[in-house]
Tab-separated table of C-alpha atoms and ligand atoms in Angstrom:
chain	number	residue	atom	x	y	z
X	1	UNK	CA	14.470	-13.620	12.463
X	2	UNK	CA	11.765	-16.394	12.137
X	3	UNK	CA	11.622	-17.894	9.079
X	4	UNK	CA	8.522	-19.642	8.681
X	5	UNK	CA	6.314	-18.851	5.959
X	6	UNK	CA	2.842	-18.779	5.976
X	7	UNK	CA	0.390	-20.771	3.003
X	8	UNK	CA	-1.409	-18.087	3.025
X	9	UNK	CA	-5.137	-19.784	2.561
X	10	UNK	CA	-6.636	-19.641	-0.920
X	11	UNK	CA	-10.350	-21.077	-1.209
X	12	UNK	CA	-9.799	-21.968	-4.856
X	13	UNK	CA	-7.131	-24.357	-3.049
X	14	UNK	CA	-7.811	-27.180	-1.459
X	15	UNK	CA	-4.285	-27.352	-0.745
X	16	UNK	CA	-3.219	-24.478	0.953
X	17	UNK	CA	-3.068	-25.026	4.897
X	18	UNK	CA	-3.010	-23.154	7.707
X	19	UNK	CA	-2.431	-23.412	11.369
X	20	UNK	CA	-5.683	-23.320	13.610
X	21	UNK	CA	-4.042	-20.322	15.542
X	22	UNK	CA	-3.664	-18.458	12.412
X	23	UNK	CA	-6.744	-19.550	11.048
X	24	UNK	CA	-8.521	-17.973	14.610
X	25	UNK	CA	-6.618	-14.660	13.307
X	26	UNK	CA	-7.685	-14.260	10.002
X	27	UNK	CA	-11.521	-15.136	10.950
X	28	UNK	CA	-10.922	-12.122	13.823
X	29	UNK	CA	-9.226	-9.844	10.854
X	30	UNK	CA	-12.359	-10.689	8.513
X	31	UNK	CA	-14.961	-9.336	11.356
X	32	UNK	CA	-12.930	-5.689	10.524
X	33	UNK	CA	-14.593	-6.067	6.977
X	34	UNK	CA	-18.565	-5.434	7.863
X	35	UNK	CA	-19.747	-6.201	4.256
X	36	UNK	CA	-22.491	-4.439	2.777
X	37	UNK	CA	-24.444	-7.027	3.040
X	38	UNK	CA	-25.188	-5.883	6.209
X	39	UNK	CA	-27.546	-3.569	4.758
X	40	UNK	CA	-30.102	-5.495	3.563
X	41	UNK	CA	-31.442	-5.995	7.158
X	42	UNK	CA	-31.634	-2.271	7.393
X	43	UNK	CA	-34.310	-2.396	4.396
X	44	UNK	CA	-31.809	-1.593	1.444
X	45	UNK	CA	-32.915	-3.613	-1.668
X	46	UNK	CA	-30.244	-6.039	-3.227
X	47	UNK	CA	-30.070	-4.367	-6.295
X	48	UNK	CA	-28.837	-1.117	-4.370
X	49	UNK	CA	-25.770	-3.325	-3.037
X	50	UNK	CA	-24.853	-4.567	-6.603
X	51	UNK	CA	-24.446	-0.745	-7.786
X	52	UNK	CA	-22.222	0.060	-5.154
X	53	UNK	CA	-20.234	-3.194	-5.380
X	54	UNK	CA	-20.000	-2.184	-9.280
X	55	UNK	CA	-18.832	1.101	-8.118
X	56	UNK	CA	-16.210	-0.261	-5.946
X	57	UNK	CA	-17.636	0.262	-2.836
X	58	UNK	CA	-17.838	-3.342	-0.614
X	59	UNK	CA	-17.970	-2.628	2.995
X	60	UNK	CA	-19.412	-0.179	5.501
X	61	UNK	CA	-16.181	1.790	5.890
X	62	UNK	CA	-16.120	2.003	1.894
X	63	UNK	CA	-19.783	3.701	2.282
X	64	UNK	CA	-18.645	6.347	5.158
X	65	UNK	CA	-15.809	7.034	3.042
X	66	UNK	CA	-17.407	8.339	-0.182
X	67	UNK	CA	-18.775	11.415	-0.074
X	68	UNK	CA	-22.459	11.987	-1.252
X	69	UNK	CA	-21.555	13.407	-4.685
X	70	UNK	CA	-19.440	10.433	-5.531
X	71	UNK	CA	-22.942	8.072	-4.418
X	72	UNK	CA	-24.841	10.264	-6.423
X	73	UNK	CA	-23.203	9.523	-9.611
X	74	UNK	CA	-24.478	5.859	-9.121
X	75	UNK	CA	-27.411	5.069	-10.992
X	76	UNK	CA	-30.974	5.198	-8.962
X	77	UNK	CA	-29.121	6.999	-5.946
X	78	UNK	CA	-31.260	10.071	-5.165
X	79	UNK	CA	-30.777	12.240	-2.333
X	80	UNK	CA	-33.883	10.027	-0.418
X	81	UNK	CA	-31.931	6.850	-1.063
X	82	UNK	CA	-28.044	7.973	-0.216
X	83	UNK	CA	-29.846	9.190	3.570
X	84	UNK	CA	-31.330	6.061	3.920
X	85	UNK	CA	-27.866	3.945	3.279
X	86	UNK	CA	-25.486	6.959	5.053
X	87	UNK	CA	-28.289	6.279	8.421
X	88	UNK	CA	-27.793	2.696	8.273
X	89	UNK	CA	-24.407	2.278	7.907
X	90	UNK	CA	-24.680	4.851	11.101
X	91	UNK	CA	-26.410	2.263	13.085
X	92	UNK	CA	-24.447	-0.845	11.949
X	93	UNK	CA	-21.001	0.342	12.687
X	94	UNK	CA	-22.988	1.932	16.198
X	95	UNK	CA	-20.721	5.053	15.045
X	96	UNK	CA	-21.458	8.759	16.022
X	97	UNK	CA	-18.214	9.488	14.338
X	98	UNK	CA	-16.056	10.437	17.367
X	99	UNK	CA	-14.515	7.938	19.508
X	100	UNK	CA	-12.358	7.899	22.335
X	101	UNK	CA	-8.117	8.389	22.101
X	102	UNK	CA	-8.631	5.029	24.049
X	103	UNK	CA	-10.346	3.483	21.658
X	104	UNK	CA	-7.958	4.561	18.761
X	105	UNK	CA	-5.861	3.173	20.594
X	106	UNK	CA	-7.258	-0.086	20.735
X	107	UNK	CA	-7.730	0.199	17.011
X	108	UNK	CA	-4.313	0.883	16.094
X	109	UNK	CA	-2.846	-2.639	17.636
X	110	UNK	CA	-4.379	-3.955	14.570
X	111	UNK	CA	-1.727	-1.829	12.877
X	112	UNK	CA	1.245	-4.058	11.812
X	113	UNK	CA	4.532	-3.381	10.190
X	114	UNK	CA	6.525	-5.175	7.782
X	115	UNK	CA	10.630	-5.547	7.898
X	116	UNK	CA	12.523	-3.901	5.202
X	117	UNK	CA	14.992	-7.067	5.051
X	118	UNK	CA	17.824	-4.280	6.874
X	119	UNK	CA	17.491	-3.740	10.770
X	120	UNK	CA	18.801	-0.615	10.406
X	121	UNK	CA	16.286	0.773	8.321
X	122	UNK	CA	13.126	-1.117	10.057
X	123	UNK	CA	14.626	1.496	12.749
X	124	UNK	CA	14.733	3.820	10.845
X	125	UNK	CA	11.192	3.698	10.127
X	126	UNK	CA	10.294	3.209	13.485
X	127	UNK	CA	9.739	-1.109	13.314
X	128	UNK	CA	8.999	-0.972	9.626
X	129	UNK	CA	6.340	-0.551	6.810
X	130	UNK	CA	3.459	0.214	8.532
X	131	UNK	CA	-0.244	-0.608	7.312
X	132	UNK	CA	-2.750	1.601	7.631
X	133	UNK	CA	-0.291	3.996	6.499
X	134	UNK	CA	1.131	5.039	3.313
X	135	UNK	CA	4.967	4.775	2.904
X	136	UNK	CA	6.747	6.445	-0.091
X	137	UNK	CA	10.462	5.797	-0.793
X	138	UNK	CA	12.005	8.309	-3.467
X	139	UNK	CA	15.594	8.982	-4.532
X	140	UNK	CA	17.834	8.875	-7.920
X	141	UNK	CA	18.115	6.220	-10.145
X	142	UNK	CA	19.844	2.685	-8.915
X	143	UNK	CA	19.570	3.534	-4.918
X	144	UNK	CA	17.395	0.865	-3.913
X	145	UNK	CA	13.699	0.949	-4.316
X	146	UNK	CA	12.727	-1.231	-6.810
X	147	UNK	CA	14.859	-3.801	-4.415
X	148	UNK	CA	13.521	-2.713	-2.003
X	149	UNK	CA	9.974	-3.733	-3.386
X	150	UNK	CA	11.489	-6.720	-4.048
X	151	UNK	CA	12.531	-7.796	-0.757
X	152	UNK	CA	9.382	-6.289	0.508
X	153	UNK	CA	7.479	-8.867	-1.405
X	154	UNK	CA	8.825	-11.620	0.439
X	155	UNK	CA	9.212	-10.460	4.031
X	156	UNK	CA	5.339	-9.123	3.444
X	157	UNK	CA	4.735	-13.362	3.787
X	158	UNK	CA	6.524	-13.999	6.804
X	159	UNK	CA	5.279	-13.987	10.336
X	160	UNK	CA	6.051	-10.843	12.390
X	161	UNK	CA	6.229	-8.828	15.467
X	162	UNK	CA	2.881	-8.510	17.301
X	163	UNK	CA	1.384	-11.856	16.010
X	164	UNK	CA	1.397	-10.502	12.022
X	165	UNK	CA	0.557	-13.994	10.677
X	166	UNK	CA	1.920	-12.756	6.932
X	167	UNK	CA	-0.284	-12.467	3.884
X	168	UNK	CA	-0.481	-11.864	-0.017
X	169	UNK	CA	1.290	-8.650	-2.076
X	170	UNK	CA	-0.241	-6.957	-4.982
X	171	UNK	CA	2.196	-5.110	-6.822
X	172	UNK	CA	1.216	-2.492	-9.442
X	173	UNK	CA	4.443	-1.733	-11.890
X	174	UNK	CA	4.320	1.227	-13.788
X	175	UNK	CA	8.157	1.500	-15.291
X	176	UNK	CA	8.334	-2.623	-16.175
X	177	UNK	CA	10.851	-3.715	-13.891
X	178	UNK	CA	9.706	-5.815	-11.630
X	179	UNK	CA	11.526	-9.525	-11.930
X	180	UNK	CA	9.303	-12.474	-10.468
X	181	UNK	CA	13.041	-14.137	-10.545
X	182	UNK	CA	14.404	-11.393	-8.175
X	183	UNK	CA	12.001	-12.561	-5.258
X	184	UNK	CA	13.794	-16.015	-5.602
X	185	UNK	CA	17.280	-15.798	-3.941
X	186	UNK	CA	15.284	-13.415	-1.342
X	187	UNK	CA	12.855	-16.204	-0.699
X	188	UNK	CA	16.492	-18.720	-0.112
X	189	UNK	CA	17.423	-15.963	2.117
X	190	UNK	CA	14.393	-16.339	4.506
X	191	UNK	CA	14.088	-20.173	3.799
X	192	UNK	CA	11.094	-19.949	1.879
X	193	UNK	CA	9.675	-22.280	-0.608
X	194	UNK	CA	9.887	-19.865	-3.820
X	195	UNK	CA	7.351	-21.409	-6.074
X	196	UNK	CA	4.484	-20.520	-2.330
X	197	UNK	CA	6.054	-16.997	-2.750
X	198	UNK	CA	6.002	-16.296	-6.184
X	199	UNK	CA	2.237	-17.631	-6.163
X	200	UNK	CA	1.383	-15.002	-3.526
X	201	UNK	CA	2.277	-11.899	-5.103
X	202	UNK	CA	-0.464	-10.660	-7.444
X	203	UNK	CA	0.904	-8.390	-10.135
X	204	UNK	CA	-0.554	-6.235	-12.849
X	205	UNK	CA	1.550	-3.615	-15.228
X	206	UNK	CA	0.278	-0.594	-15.620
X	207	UNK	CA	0.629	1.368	-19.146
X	208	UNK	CA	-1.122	4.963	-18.392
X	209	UNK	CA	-1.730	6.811	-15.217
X	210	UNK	CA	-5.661	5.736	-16.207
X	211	UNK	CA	-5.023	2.452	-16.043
X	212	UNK	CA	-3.015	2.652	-12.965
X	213	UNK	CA	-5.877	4.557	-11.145
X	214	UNK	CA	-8.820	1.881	-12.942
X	215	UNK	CA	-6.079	-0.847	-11.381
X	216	UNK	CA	-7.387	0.093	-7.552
X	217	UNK	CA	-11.060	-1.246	-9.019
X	218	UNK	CA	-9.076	-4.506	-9.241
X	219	UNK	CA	-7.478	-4.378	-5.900
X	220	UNK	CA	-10.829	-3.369	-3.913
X	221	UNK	CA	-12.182	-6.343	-5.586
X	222	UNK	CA	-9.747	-8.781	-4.303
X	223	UNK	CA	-9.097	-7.556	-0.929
X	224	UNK	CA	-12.724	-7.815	-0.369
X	225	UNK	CA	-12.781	-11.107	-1.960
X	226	UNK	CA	-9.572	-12.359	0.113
X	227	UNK	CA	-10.516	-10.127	3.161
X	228	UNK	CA	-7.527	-9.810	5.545
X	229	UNK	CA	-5.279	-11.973	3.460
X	230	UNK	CA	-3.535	-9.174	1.414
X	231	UNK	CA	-1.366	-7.416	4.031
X	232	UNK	CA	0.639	-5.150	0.755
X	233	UNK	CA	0.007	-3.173	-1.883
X	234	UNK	CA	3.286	-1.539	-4.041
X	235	UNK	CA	3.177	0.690	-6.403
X	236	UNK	CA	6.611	0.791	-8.250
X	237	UNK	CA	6.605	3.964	-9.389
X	238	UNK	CA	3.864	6.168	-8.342
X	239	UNK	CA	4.104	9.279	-10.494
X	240	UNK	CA	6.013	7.663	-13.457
X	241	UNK	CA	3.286	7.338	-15.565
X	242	UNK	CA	1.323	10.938	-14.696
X	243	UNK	CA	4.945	12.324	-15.481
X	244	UNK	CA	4.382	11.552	-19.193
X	245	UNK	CA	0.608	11.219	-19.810
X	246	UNK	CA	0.546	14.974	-18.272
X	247	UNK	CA	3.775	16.810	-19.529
X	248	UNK	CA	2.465	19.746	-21.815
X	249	UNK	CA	2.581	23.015	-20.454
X	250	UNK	CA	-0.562	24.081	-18.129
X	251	UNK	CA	-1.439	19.917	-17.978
X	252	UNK	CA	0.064	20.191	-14.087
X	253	UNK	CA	-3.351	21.396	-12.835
X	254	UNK	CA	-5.007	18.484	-14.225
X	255	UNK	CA	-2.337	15.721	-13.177
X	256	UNK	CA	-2.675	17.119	-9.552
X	257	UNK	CA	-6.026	16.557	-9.941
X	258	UNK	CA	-6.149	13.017	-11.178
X	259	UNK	CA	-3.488	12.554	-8.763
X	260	UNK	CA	-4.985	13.310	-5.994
X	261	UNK	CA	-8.277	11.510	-6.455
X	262	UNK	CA	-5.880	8.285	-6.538
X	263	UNK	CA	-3.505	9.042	-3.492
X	264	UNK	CA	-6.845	9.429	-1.883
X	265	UNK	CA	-8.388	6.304	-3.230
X	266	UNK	CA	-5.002	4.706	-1.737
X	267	UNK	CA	-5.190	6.161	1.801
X	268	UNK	CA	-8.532	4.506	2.228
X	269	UNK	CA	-7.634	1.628	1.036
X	270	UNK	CA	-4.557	1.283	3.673
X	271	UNK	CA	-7.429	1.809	6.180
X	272	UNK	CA	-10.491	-0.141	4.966
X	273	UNK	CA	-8.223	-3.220	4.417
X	274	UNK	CA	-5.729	-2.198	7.082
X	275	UNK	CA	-2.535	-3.198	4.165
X	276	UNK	CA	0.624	-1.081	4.164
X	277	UNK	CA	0.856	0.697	0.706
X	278	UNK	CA	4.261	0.887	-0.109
X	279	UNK	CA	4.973	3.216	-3.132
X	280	UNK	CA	8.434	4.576	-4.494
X	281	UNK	CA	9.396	7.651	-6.171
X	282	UNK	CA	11.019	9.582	-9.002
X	283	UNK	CA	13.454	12.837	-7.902
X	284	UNK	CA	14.176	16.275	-9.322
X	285	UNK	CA	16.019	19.349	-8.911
X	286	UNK	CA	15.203	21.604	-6.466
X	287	UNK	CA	14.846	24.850	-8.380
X	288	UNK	CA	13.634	26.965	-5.372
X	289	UNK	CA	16.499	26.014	-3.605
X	290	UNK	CA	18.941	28.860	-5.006
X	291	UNK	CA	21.585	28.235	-2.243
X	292	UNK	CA	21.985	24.157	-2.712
X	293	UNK	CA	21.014	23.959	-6.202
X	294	UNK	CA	21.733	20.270	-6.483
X	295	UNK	CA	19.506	19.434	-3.752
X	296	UNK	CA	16.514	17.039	-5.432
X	297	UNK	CA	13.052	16.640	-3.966
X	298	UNK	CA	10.407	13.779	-4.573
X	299	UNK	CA	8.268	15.101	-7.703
X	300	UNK	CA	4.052	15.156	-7.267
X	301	UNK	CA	4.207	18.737	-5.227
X	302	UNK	CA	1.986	19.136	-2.275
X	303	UNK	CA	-0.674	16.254	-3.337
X	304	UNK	CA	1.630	13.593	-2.777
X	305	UNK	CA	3.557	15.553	0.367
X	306	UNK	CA	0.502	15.613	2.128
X	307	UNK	CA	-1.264	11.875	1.318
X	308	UNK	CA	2.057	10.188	2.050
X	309	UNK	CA	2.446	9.209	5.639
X	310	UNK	CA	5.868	9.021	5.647
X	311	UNK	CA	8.312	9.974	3.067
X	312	UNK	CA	12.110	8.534	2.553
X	313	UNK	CA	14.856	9.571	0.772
X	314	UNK	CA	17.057	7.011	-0.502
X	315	UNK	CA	20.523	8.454	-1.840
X	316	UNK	CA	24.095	7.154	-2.627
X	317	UNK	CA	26.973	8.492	-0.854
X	318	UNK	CA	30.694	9.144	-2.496
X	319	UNK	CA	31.665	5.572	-1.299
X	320	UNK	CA	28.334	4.352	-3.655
X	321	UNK	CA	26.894	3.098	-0.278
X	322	UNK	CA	22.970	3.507	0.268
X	323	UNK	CA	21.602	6.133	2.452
X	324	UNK	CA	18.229	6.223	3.818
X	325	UNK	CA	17.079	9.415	5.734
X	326	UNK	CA	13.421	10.476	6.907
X	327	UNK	CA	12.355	13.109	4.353
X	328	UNK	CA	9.174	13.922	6.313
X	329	UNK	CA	6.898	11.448	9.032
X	330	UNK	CA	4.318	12.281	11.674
X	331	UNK	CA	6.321	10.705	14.164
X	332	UNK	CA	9.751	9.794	12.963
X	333	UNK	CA	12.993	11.428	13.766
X	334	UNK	CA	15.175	13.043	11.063
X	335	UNK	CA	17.905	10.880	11.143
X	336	UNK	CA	19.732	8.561	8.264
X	337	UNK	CA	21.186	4.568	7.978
X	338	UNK	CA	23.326	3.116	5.432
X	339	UNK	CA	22.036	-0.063	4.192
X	340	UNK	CA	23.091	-2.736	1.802
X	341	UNK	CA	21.531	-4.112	-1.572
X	342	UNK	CA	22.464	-7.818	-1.978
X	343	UNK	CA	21.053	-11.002	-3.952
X	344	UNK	CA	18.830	-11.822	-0.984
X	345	UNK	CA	17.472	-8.315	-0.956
X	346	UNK	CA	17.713	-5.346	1.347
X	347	UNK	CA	20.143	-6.149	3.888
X	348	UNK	CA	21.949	-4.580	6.560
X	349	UNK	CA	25.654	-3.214	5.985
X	350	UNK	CA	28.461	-5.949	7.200
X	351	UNK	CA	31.229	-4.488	8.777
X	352	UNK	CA	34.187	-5.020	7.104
X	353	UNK	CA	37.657	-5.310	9.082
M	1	ATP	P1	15.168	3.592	-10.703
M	1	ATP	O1	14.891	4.988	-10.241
M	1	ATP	O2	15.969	3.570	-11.949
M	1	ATP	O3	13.945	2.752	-10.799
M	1	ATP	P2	15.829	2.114	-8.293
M	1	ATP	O4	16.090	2.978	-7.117
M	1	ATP	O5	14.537	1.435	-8.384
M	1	ATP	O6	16.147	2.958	-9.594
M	1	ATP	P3	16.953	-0.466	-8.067
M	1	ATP	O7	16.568	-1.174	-9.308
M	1	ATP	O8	16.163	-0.763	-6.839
M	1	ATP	O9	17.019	1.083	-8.346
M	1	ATP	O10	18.467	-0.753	-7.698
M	1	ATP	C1	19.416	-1.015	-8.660
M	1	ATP	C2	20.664	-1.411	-7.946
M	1	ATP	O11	20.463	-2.672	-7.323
M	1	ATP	C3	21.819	-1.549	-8.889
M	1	ATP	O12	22.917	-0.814	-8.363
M	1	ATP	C4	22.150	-3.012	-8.875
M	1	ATP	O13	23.505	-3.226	-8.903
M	1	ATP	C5	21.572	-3.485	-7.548
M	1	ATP	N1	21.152	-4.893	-7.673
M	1	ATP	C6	20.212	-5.376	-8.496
M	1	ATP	N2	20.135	-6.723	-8.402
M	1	ATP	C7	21.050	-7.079	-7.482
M	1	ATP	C8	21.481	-8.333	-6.963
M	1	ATP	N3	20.929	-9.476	-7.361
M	1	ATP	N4	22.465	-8.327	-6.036
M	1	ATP	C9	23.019	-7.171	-5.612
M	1	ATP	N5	22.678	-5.945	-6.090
M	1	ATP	C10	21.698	-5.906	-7.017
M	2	MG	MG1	13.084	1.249	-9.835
């Protein structure tokens, strides 16, 4: 595996280098972000862009992703006004909203995917974590995924398959146990300076499913600011939070609700900012299941089924050894891996004689 990091460039730092090759990749990357600045030549006063920056909203693709009720909300946007900025965004991203299989074709090379630290489950997953895409790992207590956003954390910096040049990690903790210290020995593993990849990972802690949803404000802001140098967003763990701000009975309506809104927020994110989202998951018991009653599905119903793009199911077999197996992907095949949990991260299972 290569092991050479990349200084990810930070314009507050005069310090941070980059090759020119790289450099000619991230300035192709930032073209992907057509700012709304754009408008203004289309006759849309300044003060128009401010609202929508203050509501979030920073590029063209952020526009054609919001539907008119959401604009509406915004303060001065009538029904006149939302036309005029829906028409030129029309023009500026020369979009009649279909385009060719050929050209989604072309637009999914920019797709990139991130190693898990374990061939086996990179595999598994079909290469990796993929951006534009959001990944959910769920399974019982002490089988791997808080490692696993660990590890993910450092291999997000390294260079890649398919010229991935690396880039920055936010990670959003909602359960407190993410250990800056961890990333260390997995940084030695890859034979990366560990100070460069503990400055690279952004974090914030989230204390209420509110705050983890206001928390996406945060991370538009950035990736716009730092366009096409965060390449990961993990959320460690997804549902935690909505489990307890929303337990009462006849509260599950409303959680699915609030839930939703963010999974959605999250998919278009992953495809603005083309980022992987990785995000892991609590389990319970299958009650529906009357013939395998100790079968245990990912919790978050059909919201979170249908806004993850792929779902795995990490599990411990008698021996204590990891499983992974494909819950449910558009494209992946059922199957399972073992894999390993060492000090340098996820890892592959050594054969032993
Ligand atoms: P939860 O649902 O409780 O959040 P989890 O799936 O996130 O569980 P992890 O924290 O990812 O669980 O995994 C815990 C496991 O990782 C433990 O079995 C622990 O022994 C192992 N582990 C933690 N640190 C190391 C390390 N430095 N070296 C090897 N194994 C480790
Ligand atoms: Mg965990």
């Amino acid at each position: 595996m290569d092991t050479e990091i990349i200084q990810v460039v930070d314009p507050e730092k005069e310090s941070s280098v980059n090759s020119e090759e790289n450099l000619g990749d991230l300035e192709e990357e930032e073209a992907c972000f057509q700012d709304i600045v754009l408008l203004l030549e289309h006759g849309i006063a300044h003060d128009d862009l401010k609202r929508l920056k203050a509501a979030g909203i920073n590029t063209i693709k952020g526009v054609q992703m919001t539907i008119r009720k959401k604009l509406s909300e915004i303060k001065g946007f009538d029904d006149a006004k939302i036309d005029r900025i829906k028409n030129a965004c029309k023009k500026i991203s020369l979009a009649n909203g279909f385009t060719t299989a050929l050209d989604v074709v072309d637009q999914r090379k920019q797709i990139f995917k991130l190693t898990t630290g374990s061939q086996q489950l990179d595999k598994l997953l079909g290469g990796g974590i993929e951006s534009m895409a959001i990944t959910e790992v769920f399974g019982e207590f002490g089988t791997g995924k808080t490692q696993l956003s660990h590890t993910l954390c450092v291999t997000a910096q390294m260079p890649g398959h398919n010229g991935y040049i690396g880039g920055r990690v936010i990670f959003i903790d909602t359960e407190h146990t993410f250990r800056p210290d961890r990333l260390r020995p997995i940084a030695d593993r890859f034979n990366l300076d560990q100070t460069t990849v503990l400055d690279n990972v952004l974090y914030a802690r989230a204390y209420n499913s509110e705050h983890q949803y206001e928390l996406l404000d945060n991370v538009v802001e950035k990736l716009h600011e730092e366009a096409g140098l965060f390449k990961l967003l993990i959320v460690d763990s997804v549902m935690a939070l909505f489990r307890v701000d929303y337990c009462g009975r006849g509260e599950i309506a409303v959680r699915q609700q609030k839930l939703g809104q963010m999974m959605s927020r999250l998919q278009k994110i992953s495809e603005e900012y083309n980022i992987a989202v990785f995000m892991t998951n609590q389990i319970t018991s299958d009650l529906n299941n009357l013939e395998q009653p100790d079968v245990q599905k990912p919790v978050g119903g059909n919201i979170l089924a249908h806004a993850s793009t792929t779902r795995i199911c990490f599990h411990k077999n008698v021996k204590g050894n990891r499983i992974a197996k494909v819950y449910d992907s558009p494209e992946l095949e059922e199957c399972e891996v073992a894999f390993a949990i060492t000090s340098g991260g996820i890892d592959d299972v050594k054969d032993v004689d």
